[in-house]
mmCIF file of C-alpha atoms in Angstrom:
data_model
loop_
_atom_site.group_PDB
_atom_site.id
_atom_site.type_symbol
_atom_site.label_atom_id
_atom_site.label_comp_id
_atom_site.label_asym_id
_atom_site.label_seq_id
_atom_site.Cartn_x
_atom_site.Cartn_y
_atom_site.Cartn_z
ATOM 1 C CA UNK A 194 112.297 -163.371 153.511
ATOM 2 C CA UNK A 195 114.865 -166.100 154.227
ATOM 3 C CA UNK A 196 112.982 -169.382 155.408
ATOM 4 C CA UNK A 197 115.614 -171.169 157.518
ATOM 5 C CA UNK A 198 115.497 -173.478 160.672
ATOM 6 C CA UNK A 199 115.443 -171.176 163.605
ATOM 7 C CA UNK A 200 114.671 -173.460 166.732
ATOM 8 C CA UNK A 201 113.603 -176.943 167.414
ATOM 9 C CA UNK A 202 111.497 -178.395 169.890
ATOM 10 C CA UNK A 203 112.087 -181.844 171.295
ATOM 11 C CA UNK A 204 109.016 -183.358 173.134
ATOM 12 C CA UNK A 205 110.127 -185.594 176.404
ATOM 13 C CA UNK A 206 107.783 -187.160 178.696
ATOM 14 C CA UNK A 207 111.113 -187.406 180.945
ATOM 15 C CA UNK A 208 113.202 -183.744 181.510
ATOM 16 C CA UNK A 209 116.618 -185.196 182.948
ATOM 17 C CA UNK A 210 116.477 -188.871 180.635
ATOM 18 C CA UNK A 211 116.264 -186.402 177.690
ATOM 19 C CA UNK A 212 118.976 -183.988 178.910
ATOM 20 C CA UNK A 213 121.407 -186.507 179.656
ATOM 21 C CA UNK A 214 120.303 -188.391 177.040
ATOM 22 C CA UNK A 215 121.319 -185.527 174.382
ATOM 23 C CA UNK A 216 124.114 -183.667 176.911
ATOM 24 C CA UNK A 217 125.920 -187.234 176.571
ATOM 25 C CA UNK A 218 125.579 -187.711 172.701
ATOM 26 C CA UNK A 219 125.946 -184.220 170.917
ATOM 27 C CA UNK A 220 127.742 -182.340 174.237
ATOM 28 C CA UNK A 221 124.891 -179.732 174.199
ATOM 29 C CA UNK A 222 125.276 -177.399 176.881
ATOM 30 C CA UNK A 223 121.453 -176.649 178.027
ATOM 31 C CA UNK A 224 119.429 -173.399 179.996
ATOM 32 C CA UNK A 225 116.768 -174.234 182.618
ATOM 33 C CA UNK A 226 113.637 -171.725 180.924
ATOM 34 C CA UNK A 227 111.693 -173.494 183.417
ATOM 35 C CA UNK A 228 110.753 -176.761 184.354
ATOM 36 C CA UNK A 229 109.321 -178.020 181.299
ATOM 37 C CA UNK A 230 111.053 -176.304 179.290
ATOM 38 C CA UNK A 231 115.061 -176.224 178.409
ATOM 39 C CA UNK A 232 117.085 -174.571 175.871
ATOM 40 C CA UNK A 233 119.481 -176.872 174.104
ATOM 41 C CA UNK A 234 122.748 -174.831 172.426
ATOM 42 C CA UNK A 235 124.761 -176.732 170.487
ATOM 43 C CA UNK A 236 128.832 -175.685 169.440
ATOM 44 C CA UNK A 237 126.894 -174.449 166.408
ATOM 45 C CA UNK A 238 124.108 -174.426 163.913
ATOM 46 C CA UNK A 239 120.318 -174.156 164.894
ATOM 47 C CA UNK A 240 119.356 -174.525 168.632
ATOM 48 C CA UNK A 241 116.059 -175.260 170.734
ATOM 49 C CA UNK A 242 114.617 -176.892 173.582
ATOM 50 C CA UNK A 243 113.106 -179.775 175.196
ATOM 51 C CA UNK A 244 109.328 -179.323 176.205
ATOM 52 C CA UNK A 245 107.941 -181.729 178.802
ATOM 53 C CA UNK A 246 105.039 -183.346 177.520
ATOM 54 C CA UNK A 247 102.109 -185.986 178.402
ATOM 55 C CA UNK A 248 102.990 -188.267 175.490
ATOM 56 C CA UNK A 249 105.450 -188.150 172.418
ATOM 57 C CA UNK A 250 103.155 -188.707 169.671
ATOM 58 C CA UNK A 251 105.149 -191.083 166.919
ATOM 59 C CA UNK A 252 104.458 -191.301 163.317
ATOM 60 C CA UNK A 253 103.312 -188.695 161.111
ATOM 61 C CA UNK A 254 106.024 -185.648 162.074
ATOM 62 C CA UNK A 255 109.284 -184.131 160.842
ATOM 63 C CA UNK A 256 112.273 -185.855 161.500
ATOM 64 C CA UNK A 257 115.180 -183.576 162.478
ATOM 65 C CA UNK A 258 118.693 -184.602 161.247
ATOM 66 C CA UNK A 259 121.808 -183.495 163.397
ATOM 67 C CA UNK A 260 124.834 -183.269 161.652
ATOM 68 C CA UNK A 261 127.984 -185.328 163.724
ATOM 69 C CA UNK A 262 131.459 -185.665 162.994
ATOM 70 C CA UNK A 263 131.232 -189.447 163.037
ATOM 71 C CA UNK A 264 128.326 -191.005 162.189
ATOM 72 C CA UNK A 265 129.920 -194.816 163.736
ATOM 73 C CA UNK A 266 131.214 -192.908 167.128
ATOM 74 C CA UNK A 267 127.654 -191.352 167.390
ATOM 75 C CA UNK A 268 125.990 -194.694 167.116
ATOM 76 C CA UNK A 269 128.246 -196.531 169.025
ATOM 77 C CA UNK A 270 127.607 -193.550 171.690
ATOM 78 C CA UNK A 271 123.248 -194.058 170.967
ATOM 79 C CA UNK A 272 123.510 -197.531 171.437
ATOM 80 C CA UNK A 273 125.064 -197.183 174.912
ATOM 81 C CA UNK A 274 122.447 -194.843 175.578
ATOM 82 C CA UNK A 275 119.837 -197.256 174.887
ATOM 83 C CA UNK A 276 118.798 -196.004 171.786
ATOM 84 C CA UNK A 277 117.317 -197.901 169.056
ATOM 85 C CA UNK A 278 119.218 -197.667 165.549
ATOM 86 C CA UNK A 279 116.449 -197.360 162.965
ATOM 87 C CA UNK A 280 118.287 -196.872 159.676
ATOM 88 C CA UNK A 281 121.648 -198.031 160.018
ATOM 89 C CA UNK A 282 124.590 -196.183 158.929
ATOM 90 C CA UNK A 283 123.470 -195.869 154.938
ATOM 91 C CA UNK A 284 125.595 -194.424 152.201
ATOM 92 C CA UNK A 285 123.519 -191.189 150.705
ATOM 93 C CA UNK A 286 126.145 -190.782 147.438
ATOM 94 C CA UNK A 287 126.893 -187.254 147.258
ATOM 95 C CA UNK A 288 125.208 -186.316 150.605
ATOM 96 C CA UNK A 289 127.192 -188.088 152.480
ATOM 97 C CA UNK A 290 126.018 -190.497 155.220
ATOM 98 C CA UNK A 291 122.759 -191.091 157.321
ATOM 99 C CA UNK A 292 121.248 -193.187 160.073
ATOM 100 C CA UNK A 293 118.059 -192.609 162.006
ATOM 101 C CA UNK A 294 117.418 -194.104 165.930
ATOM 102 C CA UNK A 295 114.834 -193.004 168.391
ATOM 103 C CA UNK A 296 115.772 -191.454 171.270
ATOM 104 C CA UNK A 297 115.474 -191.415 175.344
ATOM 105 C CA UNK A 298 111.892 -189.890 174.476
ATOM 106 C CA UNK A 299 110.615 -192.025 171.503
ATOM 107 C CA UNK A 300 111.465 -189.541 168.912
ATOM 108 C CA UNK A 301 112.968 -190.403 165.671
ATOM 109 C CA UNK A 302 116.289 -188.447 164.802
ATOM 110 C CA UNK A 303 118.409 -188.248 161.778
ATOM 111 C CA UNK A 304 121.932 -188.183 162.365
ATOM 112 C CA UNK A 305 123.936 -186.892 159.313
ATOM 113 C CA UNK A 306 127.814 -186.963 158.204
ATOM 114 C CA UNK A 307 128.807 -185.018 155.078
#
């Protein structure tokens, strides 16, 4: 049984902040399931959605890493967003290179350059 990443669910609190939020940094192109609910497709790798919710509960979850091109273009991109750079760009030796900045929504993401 393989145990990979299949699909990923975003929570928003705001449908259209969120979906320009991530059309505008990673280019997704995005499918309208319903209102509270739209599937994200990115140029490839693992998909998913954003689901409207009440509140975007912080702390104790997973944080999702997307993998970019350029991790300074990205964040330079975030920042005009609005978002808040939690780790800043951060050598990870073999791995390559990380930061972390919370979205439209509140949520933590990774943001990953190998």
């Amino acid at each position: 049984m393989k145990h990979s990443i299949t699909h990923l669910e975003i929570p928003v609190t705001k449908m259209a902040r969120a979906k320009k939020f991530y059309g505008k940094l990673f280019a997704w192109k995005f499918e309208t399931i319903d209102k509270d609910y739209i599937v994200f497709r990115p140029a490839q790798g693992v998909g998913g959605a954003l689901r409207t919710v009440k509140k975007v509960s912080t702390g104790e979850s997973m944080t999702p890493y997307f993998e970019v091109v350029s991790l300074e273009k990205t964040l330079a991109v975030a920042k005009k967003l609005k978002a808040k750079v939690i780790v800043h760009y951060m050598d990870i030796g073999k791995y390559g290179f990380m930061a972390q900045i919370k979205d439209s929504e509140g949520n933590t993401i990774g943001l990953h350059q190998c």
